[in-house]
Coordinates of C-alpha atoms in Angstrom, one line a residue:
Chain A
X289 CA -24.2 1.3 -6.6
X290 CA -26.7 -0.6 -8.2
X291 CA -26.8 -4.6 -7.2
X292 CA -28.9 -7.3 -7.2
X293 CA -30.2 -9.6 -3.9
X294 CA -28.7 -12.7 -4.1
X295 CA -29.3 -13.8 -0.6
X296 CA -31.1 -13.3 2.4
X297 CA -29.3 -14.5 5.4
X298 CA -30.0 -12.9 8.9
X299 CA -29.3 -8.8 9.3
X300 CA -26.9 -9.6 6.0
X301 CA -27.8 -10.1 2.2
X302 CA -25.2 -11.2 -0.8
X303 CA -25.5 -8.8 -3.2
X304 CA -23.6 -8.6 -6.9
X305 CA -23.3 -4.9 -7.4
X306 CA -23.1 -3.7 -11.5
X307 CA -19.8 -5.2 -12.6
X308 CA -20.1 -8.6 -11.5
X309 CA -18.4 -7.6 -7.2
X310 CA -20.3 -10.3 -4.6
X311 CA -20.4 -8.1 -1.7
X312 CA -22.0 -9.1 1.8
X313 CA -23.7 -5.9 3.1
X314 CA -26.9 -5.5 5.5
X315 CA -29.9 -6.0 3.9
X316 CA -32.6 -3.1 4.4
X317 CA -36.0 -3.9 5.8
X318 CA -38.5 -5.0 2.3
X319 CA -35.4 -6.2 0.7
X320 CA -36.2 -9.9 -1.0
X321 CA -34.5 -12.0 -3.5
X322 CA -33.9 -10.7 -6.9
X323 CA -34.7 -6.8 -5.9
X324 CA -32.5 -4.5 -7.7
X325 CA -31.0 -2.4 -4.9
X326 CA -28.8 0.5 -4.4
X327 CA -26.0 -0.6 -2.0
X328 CA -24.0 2.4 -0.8
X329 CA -20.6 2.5 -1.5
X330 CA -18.6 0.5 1.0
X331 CA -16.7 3.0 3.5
X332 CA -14.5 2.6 6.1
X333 CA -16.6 1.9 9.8
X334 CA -15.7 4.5 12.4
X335 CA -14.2 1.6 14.5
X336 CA -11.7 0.9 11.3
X337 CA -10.8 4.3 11.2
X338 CA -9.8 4.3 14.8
X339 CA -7.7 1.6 14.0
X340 CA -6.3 3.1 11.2
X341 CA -5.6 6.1 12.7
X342 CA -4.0 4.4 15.9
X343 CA -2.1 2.1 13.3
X344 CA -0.6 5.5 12.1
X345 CA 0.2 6.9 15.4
X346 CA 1.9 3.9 16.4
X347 CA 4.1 3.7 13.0
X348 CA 4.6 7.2 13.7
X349 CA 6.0 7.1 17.4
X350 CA 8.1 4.6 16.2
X351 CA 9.6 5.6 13.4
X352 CA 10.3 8.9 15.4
X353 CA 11.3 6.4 18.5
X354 CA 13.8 4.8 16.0
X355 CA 15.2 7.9 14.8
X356 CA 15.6 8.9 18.4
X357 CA 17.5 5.7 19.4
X358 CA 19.6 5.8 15.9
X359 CA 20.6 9.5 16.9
X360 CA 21.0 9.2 20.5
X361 CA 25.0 9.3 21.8
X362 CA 25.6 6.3 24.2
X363 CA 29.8 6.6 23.3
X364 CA 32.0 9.0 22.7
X365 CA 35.2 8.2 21.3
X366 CA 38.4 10.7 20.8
X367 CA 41.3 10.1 18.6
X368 CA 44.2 12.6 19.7
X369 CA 48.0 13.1 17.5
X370 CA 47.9 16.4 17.4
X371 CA 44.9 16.6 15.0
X372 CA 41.7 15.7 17.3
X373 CA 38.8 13.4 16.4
X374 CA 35.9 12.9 18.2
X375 CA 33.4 10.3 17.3
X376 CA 30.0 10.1 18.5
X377 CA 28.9 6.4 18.8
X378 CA 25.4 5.5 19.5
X379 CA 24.5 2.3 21.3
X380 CA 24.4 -0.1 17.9
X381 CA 27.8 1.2 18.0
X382 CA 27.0 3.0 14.8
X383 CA 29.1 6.5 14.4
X384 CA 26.4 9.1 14.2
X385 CA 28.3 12.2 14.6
X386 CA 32.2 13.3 13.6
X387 CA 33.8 16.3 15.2
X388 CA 37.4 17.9 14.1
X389 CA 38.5 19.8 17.0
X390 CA 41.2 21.5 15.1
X391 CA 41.6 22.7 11.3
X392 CA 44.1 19.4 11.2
X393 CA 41.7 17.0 11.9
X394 CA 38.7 19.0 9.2
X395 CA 41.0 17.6 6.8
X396 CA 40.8 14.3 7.3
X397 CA 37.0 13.8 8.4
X398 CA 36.4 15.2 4.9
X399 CA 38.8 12.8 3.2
X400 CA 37.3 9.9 5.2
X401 CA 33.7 10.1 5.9
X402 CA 32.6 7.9 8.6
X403 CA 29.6 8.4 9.7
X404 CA 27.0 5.3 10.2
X405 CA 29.9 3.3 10.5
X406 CA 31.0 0.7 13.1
X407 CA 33.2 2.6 15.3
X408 CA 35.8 -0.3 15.2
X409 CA 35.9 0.0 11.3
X410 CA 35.7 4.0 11.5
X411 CA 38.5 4.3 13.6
X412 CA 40.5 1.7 11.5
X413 CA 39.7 4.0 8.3
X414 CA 40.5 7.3 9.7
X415 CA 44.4 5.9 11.6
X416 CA 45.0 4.0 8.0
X417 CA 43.6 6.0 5.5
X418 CA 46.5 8.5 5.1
X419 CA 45.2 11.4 6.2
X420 CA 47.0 11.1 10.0
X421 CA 50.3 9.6 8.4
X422 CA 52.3 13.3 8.5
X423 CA 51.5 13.6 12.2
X424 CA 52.2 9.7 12.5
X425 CA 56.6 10.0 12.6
X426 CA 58.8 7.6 14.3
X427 CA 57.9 7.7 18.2
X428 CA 54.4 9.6 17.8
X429 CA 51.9 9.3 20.5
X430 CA 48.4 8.6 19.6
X431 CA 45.5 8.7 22.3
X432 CA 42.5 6.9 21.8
X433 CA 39.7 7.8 25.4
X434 CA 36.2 6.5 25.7
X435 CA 33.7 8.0 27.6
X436 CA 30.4 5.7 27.5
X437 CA 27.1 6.2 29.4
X438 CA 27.3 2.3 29.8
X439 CA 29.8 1.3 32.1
X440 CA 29.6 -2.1 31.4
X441 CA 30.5 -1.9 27.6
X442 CA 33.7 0.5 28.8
X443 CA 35.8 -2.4 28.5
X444 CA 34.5 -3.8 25.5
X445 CA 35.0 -0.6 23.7
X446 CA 39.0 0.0 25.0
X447 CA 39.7 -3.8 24.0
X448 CA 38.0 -3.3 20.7
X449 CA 39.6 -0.4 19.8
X450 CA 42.9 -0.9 20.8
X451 CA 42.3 -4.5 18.9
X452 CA 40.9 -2.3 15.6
X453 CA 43.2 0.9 15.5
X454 CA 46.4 -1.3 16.3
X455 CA 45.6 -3.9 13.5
X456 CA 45.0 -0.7 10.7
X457 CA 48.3 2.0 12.3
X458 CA 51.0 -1.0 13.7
X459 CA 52.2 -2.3 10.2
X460 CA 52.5 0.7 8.9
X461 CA 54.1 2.5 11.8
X462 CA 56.0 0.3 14.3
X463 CA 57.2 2.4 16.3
X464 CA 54.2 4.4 17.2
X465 CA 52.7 4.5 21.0
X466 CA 49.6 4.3 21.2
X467 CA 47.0 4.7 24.9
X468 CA 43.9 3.9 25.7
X469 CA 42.0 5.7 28.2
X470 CA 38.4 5.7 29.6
X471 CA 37.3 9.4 30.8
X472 CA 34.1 10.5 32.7
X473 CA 31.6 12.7 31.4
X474 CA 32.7 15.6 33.8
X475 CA 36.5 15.2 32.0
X476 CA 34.1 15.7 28.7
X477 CA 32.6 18.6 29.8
X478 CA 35.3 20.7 31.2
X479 CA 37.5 19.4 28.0
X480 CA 34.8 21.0 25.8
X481 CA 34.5 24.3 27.4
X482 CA 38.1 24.6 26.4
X483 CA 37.6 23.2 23.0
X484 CA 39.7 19.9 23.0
X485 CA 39.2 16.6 23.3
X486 CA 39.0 14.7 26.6
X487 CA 42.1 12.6 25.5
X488 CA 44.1 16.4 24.9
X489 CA 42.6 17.4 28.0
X490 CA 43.5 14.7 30.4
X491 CA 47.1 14.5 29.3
X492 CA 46.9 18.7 29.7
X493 CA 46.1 17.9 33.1
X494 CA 48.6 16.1 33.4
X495 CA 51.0 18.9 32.3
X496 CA 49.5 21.1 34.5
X497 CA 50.1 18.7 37.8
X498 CA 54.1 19.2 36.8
X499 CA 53.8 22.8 35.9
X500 CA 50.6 24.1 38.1
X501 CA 51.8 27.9 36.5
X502 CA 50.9 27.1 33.0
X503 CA 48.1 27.7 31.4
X504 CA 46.6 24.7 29.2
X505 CA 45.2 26.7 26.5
X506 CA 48.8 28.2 25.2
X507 CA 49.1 23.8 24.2
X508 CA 46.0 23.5 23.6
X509 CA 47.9 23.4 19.7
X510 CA 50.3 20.7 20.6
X511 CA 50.8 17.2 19.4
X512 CA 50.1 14.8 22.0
X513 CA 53.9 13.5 21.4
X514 CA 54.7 17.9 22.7
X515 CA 52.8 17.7 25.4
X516 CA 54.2 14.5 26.7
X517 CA 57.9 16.0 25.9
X518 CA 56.7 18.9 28.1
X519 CA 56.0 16.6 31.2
X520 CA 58.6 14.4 30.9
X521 CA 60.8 18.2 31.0
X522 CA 59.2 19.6 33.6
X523 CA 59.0 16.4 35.5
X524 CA 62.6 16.3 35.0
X525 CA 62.8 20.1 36.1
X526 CA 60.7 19.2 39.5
X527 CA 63.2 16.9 40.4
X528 CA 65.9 19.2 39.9
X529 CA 64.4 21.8 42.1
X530 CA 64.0 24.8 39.2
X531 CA 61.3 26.4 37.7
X532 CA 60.5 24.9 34.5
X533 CA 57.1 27.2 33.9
X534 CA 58.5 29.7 31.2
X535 CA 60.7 26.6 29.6
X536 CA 57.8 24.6 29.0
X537 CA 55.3 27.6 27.8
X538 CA 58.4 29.0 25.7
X539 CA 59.0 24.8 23.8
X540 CA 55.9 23.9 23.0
X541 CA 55.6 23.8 19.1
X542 CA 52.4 22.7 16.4
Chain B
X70 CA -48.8 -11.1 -39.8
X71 CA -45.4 -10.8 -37.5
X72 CA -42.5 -9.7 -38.6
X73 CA -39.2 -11.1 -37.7
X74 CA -37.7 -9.5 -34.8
X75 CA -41.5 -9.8 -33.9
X76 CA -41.0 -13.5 -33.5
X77 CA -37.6 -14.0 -32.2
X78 CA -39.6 -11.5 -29.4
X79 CA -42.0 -14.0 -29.1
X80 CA -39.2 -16.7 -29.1
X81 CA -37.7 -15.1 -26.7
X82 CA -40.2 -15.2 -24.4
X83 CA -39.9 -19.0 -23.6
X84 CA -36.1 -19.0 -24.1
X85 CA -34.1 -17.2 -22.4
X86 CA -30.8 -18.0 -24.3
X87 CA -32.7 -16.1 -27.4
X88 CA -33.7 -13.1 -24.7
X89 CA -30.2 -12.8 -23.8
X90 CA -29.3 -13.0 -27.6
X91 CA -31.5 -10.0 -28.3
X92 CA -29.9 -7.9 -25.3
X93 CA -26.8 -8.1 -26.9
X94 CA -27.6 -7.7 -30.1
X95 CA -29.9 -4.3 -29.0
X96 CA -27.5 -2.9 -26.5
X97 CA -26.8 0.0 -28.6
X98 CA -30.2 1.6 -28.2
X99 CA -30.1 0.7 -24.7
X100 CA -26.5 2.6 -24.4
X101 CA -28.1 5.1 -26.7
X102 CA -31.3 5.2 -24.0
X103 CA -29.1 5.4 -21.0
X104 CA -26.9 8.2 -22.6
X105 CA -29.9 10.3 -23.4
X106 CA -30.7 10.9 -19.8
X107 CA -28.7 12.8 -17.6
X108 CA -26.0 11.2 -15.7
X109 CA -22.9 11.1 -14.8
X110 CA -20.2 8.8 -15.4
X111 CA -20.1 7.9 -11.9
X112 CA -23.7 5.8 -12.7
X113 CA -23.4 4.7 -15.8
X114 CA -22.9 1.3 -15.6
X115 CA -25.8 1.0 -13.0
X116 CA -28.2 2.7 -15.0
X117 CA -26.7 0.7 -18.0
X118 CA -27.6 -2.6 -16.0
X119 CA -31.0 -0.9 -15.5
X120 CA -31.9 -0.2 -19.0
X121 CA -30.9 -4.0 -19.5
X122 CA -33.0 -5.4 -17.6
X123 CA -36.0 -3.0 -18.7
X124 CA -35.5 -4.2 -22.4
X125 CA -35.6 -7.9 -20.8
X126 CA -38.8 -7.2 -19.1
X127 CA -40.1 -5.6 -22.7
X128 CA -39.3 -8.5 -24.2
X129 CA -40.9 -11.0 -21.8
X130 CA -44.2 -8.5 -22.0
X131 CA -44.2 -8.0 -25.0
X132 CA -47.7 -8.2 -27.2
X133 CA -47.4 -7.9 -30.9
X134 CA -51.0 -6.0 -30.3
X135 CA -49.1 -3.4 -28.6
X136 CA -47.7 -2.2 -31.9
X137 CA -44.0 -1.9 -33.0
X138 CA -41.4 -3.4 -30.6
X139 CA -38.4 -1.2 -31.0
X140 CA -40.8 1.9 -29.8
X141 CA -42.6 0.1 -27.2
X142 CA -38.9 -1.3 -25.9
X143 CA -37.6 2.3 -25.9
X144 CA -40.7 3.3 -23.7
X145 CA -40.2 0.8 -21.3
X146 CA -36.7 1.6 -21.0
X147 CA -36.9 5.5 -20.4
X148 CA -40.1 5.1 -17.9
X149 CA -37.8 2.7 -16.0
X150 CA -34.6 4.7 -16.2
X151 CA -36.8 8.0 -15.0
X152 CA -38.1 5.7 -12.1
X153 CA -34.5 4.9 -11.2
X154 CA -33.5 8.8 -11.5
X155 CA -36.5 9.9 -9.4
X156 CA -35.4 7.1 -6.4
X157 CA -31.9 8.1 -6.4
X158 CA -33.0 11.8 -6.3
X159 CA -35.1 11.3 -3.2
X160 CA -32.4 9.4 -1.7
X161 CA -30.1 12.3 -2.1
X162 CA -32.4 14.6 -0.9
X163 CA -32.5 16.8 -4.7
X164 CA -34.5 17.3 -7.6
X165 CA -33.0 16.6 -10.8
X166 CA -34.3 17.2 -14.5
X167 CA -34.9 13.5 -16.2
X168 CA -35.0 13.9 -19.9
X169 CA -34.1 16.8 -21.5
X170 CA -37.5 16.3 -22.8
X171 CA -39.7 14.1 -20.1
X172 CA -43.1 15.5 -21.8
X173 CA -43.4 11.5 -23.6
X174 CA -43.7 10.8 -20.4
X175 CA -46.3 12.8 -19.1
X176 CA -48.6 11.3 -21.8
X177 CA -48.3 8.6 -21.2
X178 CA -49.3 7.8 -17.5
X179 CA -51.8 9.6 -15.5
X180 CA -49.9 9.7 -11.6
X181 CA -52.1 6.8 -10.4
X182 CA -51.2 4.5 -13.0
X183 CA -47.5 5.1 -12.7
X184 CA -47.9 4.2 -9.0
X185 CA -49.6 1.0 -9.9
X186 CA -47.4 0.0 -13.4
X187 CA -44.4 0.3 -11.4
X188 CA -45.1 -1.9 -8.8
X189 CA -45.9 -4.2 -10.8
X190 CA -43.1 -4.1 -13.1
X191 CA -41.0 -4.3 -9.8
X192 CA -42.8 -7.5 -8.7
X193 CA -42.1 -8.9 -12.1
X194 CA -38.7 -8.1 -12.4
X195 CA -38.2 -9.6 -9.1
X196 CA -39.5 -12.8 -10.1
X197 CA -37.5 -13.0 -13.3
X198 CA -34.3 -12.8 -11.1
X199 CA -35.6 -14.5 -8.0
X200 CA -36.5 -17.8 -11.0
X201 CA -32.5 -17.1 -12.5
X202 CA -31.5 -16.6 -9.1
X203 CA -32.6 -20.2 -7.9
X204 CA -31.4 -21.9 -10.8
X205 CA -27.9 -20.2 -10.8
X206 CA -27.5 -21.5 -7.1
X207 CA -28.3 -25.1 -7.9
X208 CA -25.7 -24.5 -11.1
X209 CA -23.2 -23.4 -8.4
X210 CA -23.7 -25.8 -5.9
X211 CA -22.8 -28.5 -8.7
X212 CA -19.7 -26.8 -8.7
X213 CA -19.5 -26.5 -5.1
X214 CA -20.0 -22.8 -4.9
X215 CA -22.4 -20.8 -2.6
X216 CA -23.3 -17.0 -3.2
X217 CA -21.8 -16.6 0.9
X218 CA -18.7 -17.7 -0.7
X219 CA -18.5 -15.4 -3.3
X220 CA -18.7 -12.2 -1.4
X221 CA -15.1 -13.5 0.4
X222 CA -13.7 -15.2 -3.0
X223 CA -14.6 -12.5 -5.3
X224 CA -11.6 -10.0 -6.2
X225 CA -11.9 -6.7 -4.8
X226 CA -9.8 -4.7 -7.7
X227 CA -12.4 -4.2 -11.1
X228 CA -9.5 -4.7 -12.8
X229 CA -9.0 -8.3 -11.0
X230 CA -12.3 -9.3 -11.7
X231 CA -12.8 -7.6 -15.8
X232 CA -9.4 -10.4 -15.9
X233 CA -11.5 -12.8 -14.9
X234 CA -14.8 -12.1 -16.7
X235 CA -12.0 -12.3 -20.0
X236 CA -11.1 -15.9 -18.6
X237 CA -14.4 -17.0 -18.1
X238 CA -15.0 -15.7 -22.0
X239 CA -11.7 -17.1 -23.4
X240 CA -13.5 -20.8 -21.9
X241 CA -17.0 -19.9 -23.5
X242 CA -16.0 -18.9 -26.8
X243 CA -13.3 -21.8 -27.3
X244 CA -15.5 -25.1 -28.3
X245 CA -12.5 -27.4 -27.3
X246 CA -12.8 -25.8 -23.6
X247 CA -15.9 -24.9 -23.5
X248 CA -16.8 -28.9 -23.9
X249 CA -14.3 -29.7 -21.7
X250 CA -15.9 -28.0 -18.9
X251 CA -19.2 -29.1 -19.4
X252 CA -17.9 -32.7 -19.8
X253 CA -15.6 -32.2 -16.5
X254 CA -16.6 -29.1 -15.1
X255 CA -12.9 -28.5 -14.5
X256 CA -11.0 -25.1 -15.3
X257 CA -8.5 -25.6 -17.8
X258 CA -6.2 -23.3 -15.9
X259 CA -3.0 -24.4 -17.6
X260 CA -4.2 -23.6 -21.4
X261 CA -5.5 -20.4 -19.8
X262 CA -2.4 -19.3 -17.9
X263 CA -0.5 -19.9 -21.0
X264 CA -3.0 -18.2 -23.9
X265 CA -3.1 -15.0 -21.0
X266 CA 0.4 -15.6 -19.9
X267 CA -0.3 -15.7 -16.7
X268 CA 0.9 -17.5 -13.6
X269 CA -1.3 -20.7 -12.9
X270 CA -1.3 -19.0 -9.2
X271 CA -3.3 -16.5 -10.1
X272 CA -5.8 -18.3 -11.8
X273 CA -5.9 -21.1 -9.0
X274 CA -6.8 -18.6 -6.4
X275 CA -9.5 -16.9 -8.8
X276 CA -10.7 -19.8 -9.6
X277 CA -13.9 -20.1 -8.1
X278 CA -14.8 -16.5 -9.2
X279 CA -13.8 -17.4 -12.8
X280 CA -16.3 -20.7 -12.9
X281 CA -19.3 -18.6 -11.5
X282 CA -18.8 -16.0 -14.5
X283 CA -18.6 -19.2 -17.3
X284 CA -21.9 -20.7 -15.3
X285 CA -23.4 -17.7 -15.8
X286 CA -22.3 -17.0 -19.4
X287 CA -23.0 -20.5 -20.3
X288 CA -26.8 -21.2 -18.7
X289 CA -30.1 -18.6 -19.2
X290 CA -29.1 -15.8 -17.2
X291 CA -29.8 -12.8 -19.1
X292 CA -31.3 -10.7 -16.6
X293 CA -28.4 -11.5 -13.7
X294 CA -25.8 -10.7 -16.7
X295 CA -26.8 -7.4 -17.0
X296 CA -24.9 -6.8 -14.3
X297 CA -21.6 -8.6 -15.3
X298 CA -18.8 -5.5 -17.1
X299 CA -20.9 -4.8 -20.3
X300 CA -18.0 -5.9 -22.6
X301 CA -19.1 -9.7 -22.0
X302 CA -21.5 -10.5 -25.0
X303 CA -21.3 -14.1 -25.0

């Protein structure tokens, strides 16, 4: 662009470039006051494109170390009747992920949807928004197990659910019996290979310490309030010296 | 015997407030000059600015002897725009046609003489903004402005500072203002925020910027105005 030398100062001139800009460019070796000049356009210096481009990579990492952080599981929560929840919590105790773990439970994720929600308020949707209430009868069982990379919110979590899923499913159902477990990730693991939840899977366990002939997977269907029926009946059977194997495999129901 | 523009040329010569007069008032055939010769739109303005001040320095050199002005004014302006084409070609390393027809031009230099004309014309052009230079500094320093200020204060968008330049007009072609600031030398930023409705902000923080352009709209800068937007014609 074309400009005029206003000013001579040092390496630097003032020039006012056609269209009345002031800019402050270095002056060229014969320039003088009043010379009509051509000042090249101003561009970016090499240096300001390094920091530009290190700006980007930075903005970059971290939007992509956000997302990372956002999506990242730090909890995982499962809500057993007999349809079985599992929420995936990350560690701004934000639900990121919902999981049905049997066609029961499809049902009501898709009535309720959850996800990016507080678990405290998730789980207080899901128990009170109508979807569990069938499965919720007079002396139901509902399981609630945490399983959390950090130990030292483990408590937290079981006080705050129990405080947040009581408050939403106690008015409305007085007489249901609700437990709150914390699992390890090995309980997870082994509860997944079989396709449950760890809450189903511990109280299968549990069966299977009363009946060691059964095979979990023929309850895997069960409501939690089945399942505990069938320990407290072959508990009962234990005591009593018979075989309650068949008895237990042959009562349990949806 | 001279004829009228003739005079005012004359006029002109020792007043620059007249010069600048006759630059507006011929800026067609200077557009008309500019247009003629190849370029693009990327260069216009400059080459506009150019032309501008090659009908300046016509004016200022201008001998009634010489014949016709409006010819002799057209010369000057081509040779100088052909100059300015033949720099920029060398600095981009290519050969560009001028003028669809350049032959005028042959005639009417031999190669030394253009060597020699143009340096001189260079020199002289330098002086007349060098003399408007000087005198526009001690204007701004009244005002407390320097020319290092202005390269921070100035607005960066075109569109920020064509705003502006409208301002600075709206102050010069109002009497009431116009007075005001000489009197004061004070912006009336609140009758200008309300006649642009604008926020008094925005005029506050161009404020510096907007006083330069009146200064220069208001005192004998003719040659440095060539180089404000063109649509300033105070």
């Amino acid at each position: 662009m074309k400009g005029i030398v206003f000013r001579i100062g040092g390496a630097n001139a003032v020039v006012m470039l056609t269209g009345g800009n002031f800019v402050n460019t270095r002056a060229k070796s014969g320039w003088q006051v009043g010379d009509v000049v051509t000042v090249s356009r101003q561009t970016r210096s090499r240096k300001m494109w390094a920091v530009l481009a290190a700006c980007f990579a930075l903005a970059i990492s971290l939007g992509f170390g956000g997302y990372t952080l956002y999506y990242s599981q730090e909890t995982l929560v499962s809500i057993d009747v007999n349809p079985s929840i599992e929420l995936g919590i990350n560690r701004f105790d934000r639900v990121i992920s919902v999981t049905a773990r049997n066609p029961e439970a499809g049902r009501i994720i898709n009535a309720a949807p959850v996800k990016n929600m507080k678990y405290t308020d998730a789980v207080a949707a899901l128990v009170s928004g109508g979807g569990l209430d069938p499965y919720l009868a007079s002396d139901a069982f509902m399981l609630f197990t945490v399983q959390t990379k950090n130990a030292d919110k483990q408590e937290a979590l079981l006080s705050n659910l129990q405080e947040a899923a009581d408050a939403a499913v106690l008015p409305h159902h007085q007489n249901l019996n609700t437990e709150y477990y914390a699992v390890d990730a090995q309980t997870v693991s082994n509860a997944h290979r079989h396709g449950m939840t760890a809450g189903k899977y511990s109280i299968l366990m549990e069966l299977q310490q009363v009946a060691p002939e059964i095979d979990i997977s023929e309850y895997s269907h069960c409501s939690i309030d089945e399942i505990k029926g069938q320990i407290e009946m072959h508990a009962e059977n234990g005591k009593h010296g018979r075989n309650s194997g068949g008895a237990g495999h042959g009562n349990a129901h949806h | 015997m001279l004829n009228d523009l003739q005079s005012r040329i004359l006029d002109a010569q020792n007043n620059r407030g007249e010069a600048n007069r006759l630059v507006t008032e011929y800026l067609p055939l200077i557009k008309r000059q500019v247009s003629a010769a190849k370029s693009d739109a990327a260069d216009y303005d400059d080459m506009l600015s150019i032309g501008m001040l090659a009908f300046l320095d016509a004016i200022y050199k201008y001998d009634p002897k010489r014949g016709a002005f409006i010819p002799y004014a057209t010369l000057v302006i081509k040779n100088r725009l052909i100059d300015e084409y033949r720099k920029n070609s060398r600095a981009a390393g290519r050969v560009i046609p001028l003028f669809p027809d350049d032959s005028a031009e042959k005639t009417v230099r031999s190669a030394d003489e253009t060597v020699s004309i143009r340096a001189y014309q260079a020199d002289q052009e330098r002086q007349m903004l060098a003399e408007e230079i000087d005198q526009l500094n001690n204007d701004l320093e009244r005002h407390g402005i320097s020319f290092q200020e202005l390269t921070r204060i100035c607005p960066k968008r075109a569109r920020s500072r064509k705003q502006c330049t409208d301002l600075a007009q709206a102050v010069v072609g109002d009497e009431k203002l116009r007075a005001d600031f000489i009197r004061n030398s004070r912006l009336p930023q609140t009758a200008l925020a309300e006649r642009f409705k604008l926020s008094p902000k925005t005029i506050e923080k161009h404020r510096k910027y907007i006083v330069t352009i009146i200064v220069m709209m208001l005192g004998d800068y003719p040659a440095i105005r060539t180089f404000l937007p063109k649509e300033v014609d105070a």
